[in-house]
Coordinates of C-alpha atoms and ligand atoms in Angstrom, one line a residue:
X27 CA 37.2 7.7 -9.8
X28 CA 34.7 8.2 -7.4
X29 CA 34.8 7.5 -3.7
X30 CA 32.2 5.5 -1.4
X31 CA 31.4 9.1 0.1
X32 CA 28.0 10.2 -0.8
X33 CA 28.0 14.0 0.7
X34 CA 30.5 16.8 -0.1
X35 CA 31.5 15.0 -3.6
X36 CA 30.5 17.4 -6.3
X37 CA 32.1 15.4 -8.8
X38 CA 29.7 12.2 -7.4
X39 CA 26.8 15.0 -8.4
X40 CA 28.2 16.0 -11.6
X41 CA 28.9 12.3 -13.0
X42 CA 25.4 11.6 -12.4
X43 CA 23.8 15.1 -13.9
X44 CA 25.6 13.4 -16.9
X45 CA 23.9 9.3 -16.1
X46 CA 27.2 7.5 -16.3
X47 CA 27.7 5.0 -14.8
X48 CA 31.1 5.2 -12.6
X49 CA 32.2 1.7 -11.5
X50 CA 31.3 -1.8 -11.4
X51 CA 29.3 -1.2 -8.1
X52 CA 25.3 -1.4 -8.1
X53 CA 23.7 2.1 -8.0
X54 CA 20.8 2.6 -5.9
X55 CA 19.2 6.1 -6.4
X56 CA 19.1 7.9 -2.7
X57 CA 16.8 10.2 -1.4
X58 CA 18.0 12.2 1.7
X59 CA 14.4 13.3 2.9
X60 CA 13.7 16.2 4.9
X61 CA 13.4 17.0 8.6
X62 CA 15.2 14.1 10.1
X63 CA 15.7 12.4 7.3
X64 CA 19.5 13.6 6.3
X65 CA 20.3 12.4 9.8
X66 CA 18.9 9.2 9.6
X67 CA 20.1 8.3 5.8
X68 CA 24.0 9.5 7.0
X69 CA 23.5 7.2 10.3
X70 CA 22.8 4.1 7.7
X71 CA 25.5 5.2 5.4
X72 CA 27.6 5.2 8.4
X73 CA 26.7 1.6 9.5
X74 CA 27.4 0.2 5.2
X75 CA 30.3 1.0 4.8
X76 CA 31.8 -0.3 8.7
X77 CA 30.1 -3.4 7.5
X78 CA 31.4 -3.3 4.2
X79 CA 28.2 -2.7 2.1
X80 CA 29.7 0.3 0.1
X81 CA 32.3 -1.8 -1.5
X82 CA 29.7 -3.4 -3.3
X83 CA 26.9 -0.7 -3.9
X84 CA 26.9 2.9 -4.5
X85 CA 24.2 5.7 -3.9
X86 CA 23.4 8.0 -6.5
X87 CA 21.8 11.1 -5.1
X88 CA 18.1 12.3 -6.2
X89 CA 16.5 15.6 -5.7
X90 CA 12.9 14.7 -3.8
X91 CA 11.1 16.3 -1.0
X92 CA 11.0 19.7 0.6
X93 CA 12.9 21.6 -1.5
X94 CA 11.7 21.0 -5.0
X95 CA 8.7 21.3 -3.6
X96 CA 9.1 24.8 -2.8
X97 CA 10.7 25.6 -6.0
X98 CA 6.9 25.1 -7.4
X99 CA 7.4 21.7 -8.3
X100 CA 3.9 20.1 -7.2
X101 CA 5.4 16.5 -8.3
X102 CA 8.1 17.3 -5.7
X103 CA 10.3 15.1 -7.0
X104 CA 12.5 16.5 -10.7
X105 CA 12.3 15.0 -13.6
X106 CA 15.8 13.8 -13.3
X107 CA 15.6 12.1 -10.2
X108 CA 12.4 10.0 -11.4
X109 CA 14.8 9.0 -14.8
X110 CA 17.4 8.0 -12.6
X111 CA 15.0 6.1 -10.0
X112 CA 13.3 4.0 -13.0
X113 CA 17.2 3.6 -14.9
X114 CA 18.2 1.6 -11.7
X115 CA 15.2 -0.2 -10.3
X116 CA 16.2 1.3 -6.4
X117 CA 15.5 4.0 -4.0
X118 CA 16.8 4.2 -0.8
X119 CA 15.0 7.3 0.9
X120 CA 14.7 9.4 3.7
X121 CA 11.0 10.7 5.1
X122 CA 9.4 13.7 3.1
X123 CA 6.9 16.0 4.1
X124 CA 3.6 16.3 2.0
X125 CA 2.3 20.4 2.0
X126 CA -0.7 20.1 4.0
X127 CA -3.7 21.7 1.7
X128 CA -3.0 22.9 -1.9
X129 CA -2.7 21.0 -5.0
X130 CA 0.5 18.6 -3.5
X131 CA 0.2 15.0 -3.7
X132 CA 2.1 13.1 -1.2
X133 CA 5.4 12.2 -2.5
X134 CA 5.5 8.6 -1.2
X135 CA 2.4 7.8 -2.3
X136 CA 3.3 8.9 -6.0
X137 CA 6.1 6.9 -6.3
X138 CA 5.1 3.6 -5.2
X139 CA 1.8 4.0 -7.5
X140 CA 3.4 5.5 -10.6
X141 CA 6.4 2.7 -10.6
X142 CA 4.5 0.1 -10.2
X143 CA 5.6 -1.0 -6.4
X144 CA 2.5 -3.2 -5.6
X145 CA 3.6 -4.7 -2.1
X146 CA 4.3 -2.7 0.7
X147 CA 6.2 -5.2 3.0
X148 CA 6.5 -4.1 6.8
X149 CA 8.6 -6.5 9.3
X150 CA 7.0 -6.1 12.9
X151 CA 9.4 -8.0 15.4
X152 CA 10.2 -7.8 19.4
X153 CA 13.6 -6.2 19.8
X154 CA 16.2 -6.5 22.3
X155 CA 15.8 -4.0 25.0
X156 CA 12.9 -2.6 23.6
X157 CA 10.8 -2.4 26.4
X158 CA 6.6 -3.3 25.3
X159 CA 3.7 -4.4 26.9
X160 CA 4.4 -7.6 25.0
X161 CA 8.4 -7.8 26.1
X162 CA 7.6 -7.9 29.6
X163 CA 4.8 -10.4 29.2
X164 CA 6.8 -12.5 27.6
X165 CA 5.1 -12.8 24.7
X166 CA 7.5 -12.6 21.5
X167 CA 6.2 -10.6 18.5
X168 CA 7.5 -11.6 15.0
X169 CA 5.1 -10.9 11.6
X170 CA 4.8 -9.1 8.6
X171 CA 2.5 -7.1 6.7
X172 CA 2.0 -7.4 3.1
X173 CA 0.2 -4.6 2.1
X174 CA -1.4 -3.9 -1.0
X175 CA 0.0 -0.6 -2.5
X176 CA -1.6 0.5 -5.9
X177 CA -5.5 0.2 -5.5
X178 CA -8.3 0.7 -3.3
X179 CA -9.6 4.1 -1.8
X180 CA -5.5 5.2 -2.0
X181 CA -6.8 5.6 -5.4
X182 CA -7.7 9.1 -4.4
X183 CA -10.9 8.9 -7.3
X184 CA -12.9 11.1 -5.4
X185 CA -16.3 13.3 -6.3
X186 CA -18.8 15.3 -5.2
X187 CA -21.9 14.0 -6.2
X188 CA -24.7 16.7 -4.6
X189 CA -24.7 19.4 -2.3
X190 CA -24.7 16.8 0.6
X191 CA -22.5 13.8 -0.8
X192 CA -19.1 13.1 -1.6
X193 CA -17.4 9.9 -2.7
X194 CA -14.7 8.0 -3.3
X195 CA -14.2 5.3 -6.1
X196 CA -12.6 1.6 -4.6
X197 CA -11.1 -0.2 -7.3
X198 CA -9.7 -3.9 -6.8
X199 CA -8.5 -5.2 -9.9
X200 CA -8.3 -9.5 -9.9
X201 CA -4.3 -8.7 -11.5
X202 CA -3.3 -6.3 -8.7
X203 CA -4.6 -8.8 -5.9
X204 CA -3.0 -11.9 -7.4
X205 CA 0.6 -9.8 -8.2
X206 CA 0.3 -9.1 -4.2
X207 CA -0.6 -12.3 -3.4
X208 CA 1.7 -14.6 -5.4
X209 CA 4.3 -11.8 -3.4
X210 CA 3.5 -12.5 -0.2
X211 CA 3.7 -16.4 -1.0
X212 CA 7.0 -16.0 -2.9
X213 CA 8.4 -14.2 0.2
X214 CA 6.8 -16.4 2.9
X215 CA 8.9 -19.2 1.3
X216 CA 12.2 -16.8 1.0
X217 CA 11.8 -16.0 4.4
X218 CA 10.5 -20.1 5.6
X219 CA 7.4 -18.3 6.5
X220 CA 4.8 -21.5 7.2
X221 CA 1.1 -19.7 7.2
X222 CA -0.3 -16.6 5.6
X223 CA -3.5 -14.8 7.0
X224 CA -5.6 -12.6 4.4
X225 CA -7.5 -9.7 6.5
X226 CA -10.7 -8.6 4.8
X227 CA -13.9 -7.5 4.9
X228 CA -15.8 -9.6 2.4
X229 CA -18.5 -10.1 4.3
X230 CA -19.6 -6.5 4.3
X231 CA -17.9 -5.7 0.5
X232 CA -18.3 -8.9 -0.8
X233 CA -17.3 -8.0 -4.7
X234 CA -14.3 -5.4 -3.6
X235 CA -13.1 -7.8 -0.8
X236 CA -15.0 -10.5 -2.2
X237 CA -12.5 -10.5 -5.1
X238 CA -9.3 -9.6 -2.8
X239 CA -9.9 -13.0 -0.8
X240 CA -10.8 -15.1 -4.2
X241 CA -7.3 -14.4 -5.6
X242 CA -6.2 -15.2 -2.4
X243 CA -7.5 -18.8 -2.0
X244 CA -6.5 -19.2 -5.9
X245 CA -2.9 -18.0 -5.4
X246 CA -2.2 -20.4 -2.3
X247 CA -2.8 -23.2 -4.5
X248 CA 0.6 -23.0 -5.9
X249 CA 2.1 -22.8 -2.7
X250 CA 0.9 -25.8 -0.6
X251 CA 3.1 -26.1 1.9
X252 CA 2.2 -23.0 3.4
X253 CA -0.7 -23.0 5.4
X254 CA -3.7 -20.0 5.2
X255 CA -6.7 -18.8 6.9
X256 CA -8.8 -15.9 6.2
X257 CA -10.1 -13.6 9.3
X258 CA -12.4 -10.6 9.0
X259 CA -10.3 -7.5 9.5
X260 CA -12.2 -5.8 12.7
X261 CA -11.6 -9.4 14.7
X262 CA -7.8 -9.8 13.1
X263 CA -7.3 -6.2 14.9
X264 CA -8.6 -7.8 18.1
X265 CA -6.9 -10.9 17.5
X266 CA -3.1 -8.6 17.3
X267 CA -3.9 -6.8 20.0
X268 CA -5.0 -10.2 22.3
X269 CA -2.4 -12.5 20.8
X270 CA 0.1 -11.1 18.2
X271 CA 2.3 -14.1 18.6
X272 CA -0.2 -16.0 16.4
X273 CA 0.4 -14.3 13.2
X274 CA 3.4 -14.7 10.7
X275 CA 2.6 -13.0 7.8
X276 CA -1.0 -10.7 6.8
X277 CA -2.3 -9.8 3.7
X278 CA -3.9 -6.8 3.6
X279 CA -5.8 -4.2 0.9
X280 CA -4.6 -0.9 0.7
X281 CA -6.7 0.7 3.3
X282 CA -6.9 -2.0 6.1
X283 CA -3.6 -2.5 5.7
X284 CA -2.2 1.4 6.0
X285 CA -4.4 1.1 9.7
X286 CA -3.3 -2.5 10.6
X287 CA 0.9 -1.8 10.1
X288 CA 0.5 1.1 12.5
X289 CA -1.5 -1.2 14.7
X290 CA 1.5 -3.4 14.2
X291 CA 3.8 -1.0 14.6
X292 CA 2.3 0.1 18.5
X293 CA 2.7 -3.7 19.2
X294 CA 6.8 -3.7 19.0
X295 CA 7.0 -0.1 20.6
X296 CA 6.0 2.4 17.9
X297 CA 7.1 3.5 14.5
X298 CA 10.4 4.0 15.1
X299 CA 11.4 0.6 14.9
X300 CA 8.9 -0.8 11.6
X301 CA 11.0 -1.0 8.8
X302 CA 8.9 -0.6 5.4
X303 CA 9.7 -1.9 1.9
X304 CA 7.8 -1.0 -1.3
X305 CA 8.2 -3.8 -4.2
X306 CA 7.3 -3.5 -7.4
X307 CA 8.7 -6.4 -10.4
X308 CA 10.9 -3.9 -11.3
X309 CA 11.4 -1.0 -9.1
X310 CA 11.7 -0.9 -5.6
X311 CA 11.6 1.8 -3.2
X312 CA 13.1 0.9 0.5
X313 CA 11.9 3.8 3.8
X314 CA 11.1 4.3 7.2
X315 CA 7.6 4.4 8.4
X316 CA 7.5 7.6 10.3
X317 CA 7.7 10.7 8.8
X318 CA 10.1 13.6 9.0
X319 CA 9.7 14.2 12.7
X320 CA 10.2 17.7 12.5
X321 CA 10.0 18.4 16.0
X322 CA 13.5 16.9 16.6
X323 CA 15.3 17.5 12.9
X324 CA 18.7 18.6 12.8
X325 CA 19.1 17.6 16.5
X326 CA 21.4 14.3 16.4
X327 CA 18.1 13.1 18.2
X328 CA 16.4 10.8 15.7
X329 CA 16.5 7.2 16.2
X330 CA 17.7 5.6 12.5
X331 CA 16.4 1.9 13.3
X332 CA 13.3 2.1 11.2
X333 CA 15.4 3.2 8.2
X334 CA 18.1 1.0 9.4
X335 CA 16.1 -1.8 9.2
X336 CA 14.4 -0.9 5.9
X337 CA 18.0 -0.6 4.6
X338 CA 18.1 -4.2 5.5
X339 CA 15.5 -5.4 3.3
X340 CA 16.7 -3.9 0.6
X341 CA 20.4 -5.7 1.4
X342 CA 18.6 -8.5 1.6
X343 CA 16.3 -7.5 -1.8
X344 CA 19.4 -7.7 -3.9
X345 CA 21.5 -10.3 -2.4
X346 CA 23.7 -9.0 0.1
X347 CA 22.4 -11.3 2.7
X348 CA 25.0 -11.7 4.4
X349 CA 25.8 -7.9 5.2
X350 CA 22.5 -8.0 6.1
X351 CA 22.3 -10.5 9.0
X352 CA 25.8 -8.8 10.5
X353 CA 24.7 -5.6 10.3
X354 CA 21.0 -6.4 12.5
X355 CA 22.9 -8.9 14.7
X356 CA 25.4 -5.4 15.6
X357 CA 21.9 -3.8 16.0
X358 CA 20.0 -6.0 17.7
X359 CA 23.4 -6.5 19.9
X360 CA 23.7 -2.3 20.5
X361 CA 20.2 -2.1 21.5
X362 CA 19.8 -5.0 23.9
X363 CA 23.0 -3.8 25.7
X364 CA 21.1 -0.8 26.6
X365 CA 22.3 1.7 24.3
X366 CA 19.2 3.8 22.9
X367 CA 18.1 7.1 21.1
X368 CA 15.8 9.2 23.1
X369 CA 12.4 8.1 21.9
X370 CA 13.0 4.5 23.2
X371 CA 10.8 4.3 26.3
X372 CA 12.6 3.9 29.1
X373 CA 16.1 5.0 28.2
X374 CA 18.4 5.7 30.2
X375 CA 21.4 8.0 29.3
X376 CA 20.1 8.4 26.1
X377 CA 22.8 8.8 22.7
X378 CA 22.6 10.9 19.7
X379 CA 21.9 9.5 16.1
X380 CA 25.5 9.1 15.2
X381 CA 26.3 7.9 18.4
X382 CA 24.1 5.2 18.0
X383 CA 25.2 4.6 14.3
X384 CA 28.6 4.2 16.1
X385 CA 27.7 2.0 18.0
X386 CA 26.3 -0.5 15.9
X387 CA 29.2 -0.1 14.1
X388 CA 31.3 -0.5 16.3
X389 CA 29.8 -4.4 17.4
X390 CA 29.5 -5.3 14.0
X391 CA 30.2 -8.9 14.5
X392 CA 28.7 -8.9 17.8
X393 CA 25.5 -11.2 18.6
X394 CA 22.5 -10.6 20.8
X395 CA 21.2 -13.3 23.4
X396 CA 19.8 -16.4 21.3
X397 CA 16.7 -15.7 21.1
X398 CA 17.2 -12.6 18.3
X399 CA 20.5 -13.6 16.8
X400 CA 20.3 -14.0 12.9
X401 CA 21.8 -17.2 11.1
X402 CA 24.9 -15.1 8.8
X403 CA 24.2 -16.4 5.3
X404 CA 26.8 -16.9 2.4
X405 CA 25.4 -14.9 -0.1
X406 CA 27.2 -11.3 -0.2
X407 CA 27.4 -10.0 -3.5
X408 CA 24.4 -7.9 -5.3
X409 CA 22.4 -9.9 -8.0
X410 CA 20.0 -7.1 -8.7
X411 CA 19.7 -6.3 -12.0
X412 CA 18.4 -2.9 -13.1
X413 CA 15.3 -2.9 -15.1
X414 CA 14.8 -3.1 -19.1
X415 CA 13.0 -0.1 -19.5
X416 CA 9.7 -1.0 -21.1
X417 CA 8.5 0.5 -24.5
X418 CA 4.8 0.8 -23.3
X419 CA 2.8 0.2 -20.1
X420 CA 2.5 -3.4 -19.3
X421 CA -1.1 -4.8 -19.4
X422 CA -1.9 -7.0 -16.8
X423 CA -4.9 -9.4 -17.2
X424 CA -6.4 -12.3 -14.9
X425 CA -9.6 -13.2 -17.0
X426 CA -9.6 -13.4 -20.7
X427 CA -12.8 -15.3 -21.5
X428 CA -16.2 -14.0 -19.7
X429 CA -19.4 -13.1 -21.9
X430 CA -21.3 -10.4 -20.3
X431 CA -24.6 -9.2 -21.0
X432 CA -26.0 -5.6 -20.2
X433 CA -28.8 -5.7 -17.6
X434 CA -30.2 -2.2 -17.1
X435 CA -28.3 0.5 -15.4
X436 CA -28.0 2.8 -12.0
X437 CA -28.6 6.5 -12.1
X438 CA -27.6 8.7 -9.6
X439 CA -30.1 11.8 -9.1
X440 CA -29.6 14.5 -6.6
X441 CA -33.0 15.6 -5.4
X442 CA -34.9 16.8 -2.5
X443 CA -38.4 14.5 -3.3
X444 CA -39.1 11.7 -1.0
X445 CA -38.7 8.3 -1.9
X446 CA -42.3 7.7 -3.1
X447 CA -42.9 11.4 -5.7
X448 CA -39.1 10.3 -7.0
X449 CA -40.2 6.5 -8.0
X450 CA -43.5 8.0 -9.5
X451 CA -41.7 10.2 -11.6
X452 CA -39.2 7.8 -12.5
X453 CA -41.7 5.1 -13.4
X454 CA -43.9 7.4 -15.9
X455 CA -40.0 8.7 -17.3
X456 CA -39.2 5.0 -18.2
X457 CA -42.0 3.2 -19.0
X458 CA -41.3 3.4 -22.8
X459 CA -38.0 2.4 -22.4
X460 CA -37.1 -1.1 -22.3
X461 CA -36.2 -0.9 -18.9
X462 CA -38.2 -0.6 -15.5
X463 CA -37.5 0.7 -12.1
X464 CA -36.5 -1.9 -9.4
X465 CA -35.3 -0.5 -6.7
X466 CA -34.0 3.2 -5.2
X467 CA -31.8 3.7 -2.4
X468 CA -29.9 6.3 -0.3
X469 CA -26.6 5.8 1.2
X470 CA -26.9 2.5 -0.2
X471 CA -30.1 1.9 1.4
X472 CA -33.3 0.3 0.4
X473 CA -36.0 3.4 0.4
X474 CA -38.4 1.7 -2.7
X475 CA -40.7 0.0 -3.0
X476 CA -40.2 -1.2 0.1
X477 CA -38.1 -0.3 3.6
X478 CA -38.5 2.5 6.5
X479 CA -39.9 5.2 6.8
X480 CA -37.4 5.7 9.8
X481 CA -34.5 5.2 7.3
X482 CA -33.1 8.9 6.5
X483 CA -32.7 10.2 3.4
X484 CA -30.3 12.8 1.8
X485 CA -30.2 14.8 -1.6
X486 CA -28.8 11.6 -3.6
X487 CA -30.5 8.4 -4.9
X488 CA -29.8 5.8 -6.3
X489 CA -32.6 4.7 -8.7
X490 CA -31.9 0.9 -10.3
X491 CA -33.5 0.1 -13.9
X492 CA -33.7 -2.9 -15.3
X493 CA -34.7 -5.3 -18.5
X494 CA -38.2 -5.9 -18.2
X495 CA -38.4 -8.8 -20.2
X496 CA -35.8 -11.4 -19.6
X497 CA -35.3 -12.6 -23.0
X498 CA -33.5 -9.3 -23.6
X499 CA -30.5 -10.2 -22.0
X500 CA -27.9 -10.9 -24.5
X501 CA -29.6 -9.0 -27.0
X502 CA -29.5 -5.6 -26.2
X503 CA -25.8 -3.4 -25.8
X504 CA -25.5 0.0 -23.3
X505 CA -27.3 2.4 -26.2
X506 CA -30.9 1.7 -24.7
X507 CA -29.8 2.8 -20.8
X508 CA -27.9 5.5 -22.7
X509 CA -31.6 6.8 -24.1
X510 CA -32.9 6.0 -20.7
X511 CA -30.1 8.3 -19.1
X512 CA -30.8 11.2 -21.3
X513 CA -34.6 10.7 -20.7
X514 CA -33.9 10.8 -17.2
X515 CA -31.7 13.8 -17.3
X516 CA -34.4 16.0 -18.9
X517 CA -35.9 16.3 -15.8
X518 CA -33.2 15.5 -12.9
X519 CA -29.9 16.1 -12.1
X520 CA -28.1 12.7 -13.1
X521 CA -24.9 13.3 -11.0
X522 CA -23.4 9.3 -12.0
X523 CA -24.2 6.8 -14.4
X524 CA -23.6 2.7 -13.9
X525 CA -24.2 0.1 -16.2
X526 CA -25.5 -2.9 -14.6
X527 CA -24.1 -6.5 -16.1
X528 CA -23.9 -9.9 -15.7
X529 CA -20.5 -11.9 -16.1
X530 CA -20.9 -15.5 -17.6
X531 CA -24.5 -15.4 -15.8
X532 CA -23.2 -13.8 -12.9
X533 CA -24.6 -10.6 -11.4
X534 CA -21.8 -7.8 -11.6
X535 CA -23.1 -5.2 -9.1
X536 CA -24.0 -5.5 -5.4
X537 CA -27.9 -5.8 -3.8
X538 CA -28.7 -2.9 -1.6
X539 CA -28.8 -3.3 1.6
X540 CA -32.2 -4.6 2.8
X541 CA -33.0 -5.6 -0.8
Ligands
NAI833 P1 6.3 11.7 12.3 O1 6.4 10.2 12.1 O2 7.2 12.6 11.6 O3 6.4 12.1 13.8 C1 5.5 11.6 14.9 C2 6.2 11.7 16.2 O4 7.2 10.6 16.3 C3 7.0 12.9 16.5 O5 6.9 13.2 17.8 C4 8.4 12.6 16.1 O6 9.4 13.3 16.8 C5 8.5 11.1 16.5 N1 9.4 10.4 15.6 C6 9.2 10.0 14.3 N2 10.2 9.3 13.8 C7 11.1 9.3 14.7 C8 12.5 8.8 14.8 N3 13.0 8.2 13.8 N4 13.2 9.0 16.0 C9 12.6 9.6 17.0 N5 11.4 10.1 17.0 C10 10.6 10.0 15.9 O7 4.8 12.0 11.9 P2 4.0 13.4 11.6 O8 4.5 14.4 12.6 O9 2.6 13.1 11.5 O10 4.5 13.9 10.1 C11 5.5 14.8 9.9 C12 5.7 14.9 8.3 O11 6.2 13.6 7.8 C13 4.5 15.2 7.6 O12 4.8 16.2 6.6 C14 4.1 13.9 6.9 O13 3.4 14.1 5.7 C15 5.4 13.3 6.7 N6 5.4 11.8 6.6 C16 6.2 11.2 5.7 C17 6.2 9.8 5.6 C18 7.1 9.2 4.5 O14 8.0 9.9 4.0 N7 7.0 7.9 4.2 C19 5.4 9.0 6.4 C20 4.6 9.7 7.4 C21 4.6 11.1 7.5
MG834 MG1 0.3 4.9 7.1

């Protein structure tokens, strides 16, 4: 039979090569991490089972990180540990490094994308003793961050388009924003969470976060009881900074959100303390914020609160509530009676990692002053269930019934001409085609027919053809901007090609700027 203990069980390591399944306990796959991260992970092991949690749960370790990564694994991660992370729908890990340069893709960022977690969700709260500008102006900080995880720049689509340009693709798909919305609703009301703020920048991208804040306003409508605003991301970051006891819950794109939860994070004393969960609807991955730290690994120096707290979330993901109130009350309890890790500011007498795991273990059952103390809920028992492992990749639509209609297209050309010789040549290129030229930009903007001569120009345009005659549209498929493309080609360097459309009559592509 196997034993709670996770490290030094070789037969724990050999039942799993093997995927059996060893007891009635829920397995959660378990990444140690690297750096700092064996040292954190064993200080939250430490704290479930005082508390109890490994009567009901059992980690199943996975090889990740550091070392498969030097065994010239570029995934990092082994084959075997993603089988056994998608078998049981939960990872518990550790930090990993990403190499710096070379062909390695970040770890974390792999896994949330490629199993589907959608929401990151990062708790940013005032602790006890945890001395901020905030704290000692009395002003109480308690939020989260729901972050969108899949989409966006973190894509990674990136080209280069000319000797002088580079770019990078920002998709926002209508089904990923309302799977991250109707998330952050679901959990508002979990958690009795009364108003959601959406952070964007639709003003400025008004299709990409245009779209973002549509599904938004559409999601909230199944969830009236909770009150929403929208505010413009650069004035939300003001409005943290100014008055962060405002704000219960944000929801954020990928981008925006990655800078505003470390924004967060600096608000309740830095990333040591931000616990960060990564939900998808059937895996979910549960980690600190930070990184390996590896200026302080292997020390007994590393504060395990981030991951502590992440641990929490996931208690709390798959029912063990009630472990998971104890556990932060002991927490919240050790740290407000002055017992801290080194990196807290203005600790005195500073304790080790397992020191400080023993400690909270040790006041398990203990409460901090009112004003933190959790309510202990009933529920203790796990209720996850482990995914059905899908035959095929789930297809995930929002709108089923638009017409659209082909209006022209955009071709990118990398050239040295100025504005004016380009659109001559253009014009004479297409003016057999069914198409004429419209409008050209650089970087986005307006250089023909009209705009300034003070606006500078690099090697890339963008050169707009449309329908000339209106009674086209609706009649004519992408072949004709296809011909126009390969016209155009003959005699420039067509580095990108977009078809421009209309969707149930509405334009499907942005004006440029001073158009
Ligand atoms: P870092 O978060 O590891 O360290 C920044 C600073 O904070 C260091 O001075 C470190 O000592 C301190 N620190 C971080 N966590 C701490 C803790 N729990 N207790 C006490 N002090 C702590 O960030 P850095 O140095 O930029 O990254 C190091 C490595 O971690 C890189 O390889 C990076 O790719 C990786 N990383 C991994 C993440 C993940 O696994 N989710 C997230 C961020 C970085
Ligand atoms: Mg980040």
């Amino acid at each position: 039979m196997p034993t709670d203990r996770v490290y030094g069980s070789d037969t724990f390591r050999e039942h799993d090569m093997k995927g059996e399944k060893m007891s009635d306990k829920l397995q959660i796959a378990l990444a140690h991490g690297d750096g700092i991260g064996p040292e954190i992970t064993s200080a939250c092991i430490t704290v479930f089972e005082a508390a109890g949690v490994m009567d009901r749960i059992e980690f199943v370790p996975v090889e990740m990180g550091r070392r498969v990564f030097d065994s010239g694994e570029t995934r990092g991660m082994t084959d075997s540990a993603i089988d056994t992370i998608e078998r049981l729908g939960l990872l518990f890990k550790g930090p990993m490094g990403t190499p710096s340069g070379g062909g390695g893709k970040s770890i974390n960022v792999t896994l949330r994308k490629a199993l589907g977690a959608f929401a990151n969700l990062r708790h940013f709260q005032s602790l006890p003793g945890v001395e901020t500008v905030y704290s000692r102006a009395g002003v109480p900080v308690d939020f989260y961050v729901v972050r969108e995880n899949v989409e966006d720049t973190y894509g990674g689509v990136e080209y280069r388009l000319s000797n002088d340009v580079v770019e990078c693709k920002r998709l926002i798909s209508a089904p990923g924003c309302d799977q991250l919305h109707h998330y952050a609703f679901k959990t508002a009301k979990a958690f009795g969470i009364d108003k959601i703020t959406c952070g964007h920048k639709a003003n400025i991208m008004k299709m990409t976060d245009g779209l973002f804040l549509d599904r938004f306003h559409n999601a909230a409508r199944d969830y009236p009881e909770i009150e929403t605003e929208d505010v413009i991301i650069d004035a939300l970051c003001m409005n943290l900074v100014l008055r962060p006891q405002q704000y219960k819950m944000i929801a954020l794109t990928n981008l925006q959100g990655d800078i505003v939860s470390d924004l967060a994070a600096g608000l309740v004393g830095g990333l040591g303390f931000a616990p960060s969960a990564n939900i998808g609807e059937k895996i979910s991955i549960f980690e600190a914020v930070h990184g390996t730290a590896p200026d302080i690994a292997g020390q007994n120096k590393a504060n395990p609160t981030s991951l502590l707290l992440s641990g929490l979330i996931m208690l709390r993901h798959i029912g063990m509530k009630k472990q998971a109130a104890i556990i932060e009350n002991a927490l919240l309890y050790t740290l407000e009676s002055g017992v801290h890790t080194g990196d807290v500011r203005g600790a005195h007498d500073p304790v080790g990692t397992r020191e400080f795991a023993a400690s909270i273990a040790k006041n398990l059952g203990k409460v901090p002053s009112d004003r933190y103390v959790r309510d202990v809920p009933v529920e203790d028992a796990p209720s996850f269930e482990p995914p059905e492992r899908p035959r095929v990749n789930r297809l995930m639509q929002t709108y089923r019934t638009t017409e659209s209609a082909v209006l022209g297209c955009d071709l990118y050309i990398e050239t040295l001409l100025a504005p004016h010789d380009l659109a001559q040549k253009l014009e004479l290129i297409c003016a057999s085609s069914p198409f004429r030229l419209t409008m050209m930009s650089s970087r986005g903007t307006q250089v023909w027919p009209t705009g300034s001569v003070y606006t500078e120009v690099v090697d890339y345009y963008r050169a707009r053809f449309e329908l000339r005659d209106k009674h086209m549209v609706g009649r004519i498929g992408q072949t004709p901007t296809i011909h126009l493309f390969e016209k155009v080609a003959e005699t420039f360097a067509v580095t990108n090609f977009q078809l421009l459309k209309e969707y149930d009559g509405k334009r499907g592509f942005s004006l440029a700027q001073g158009q």
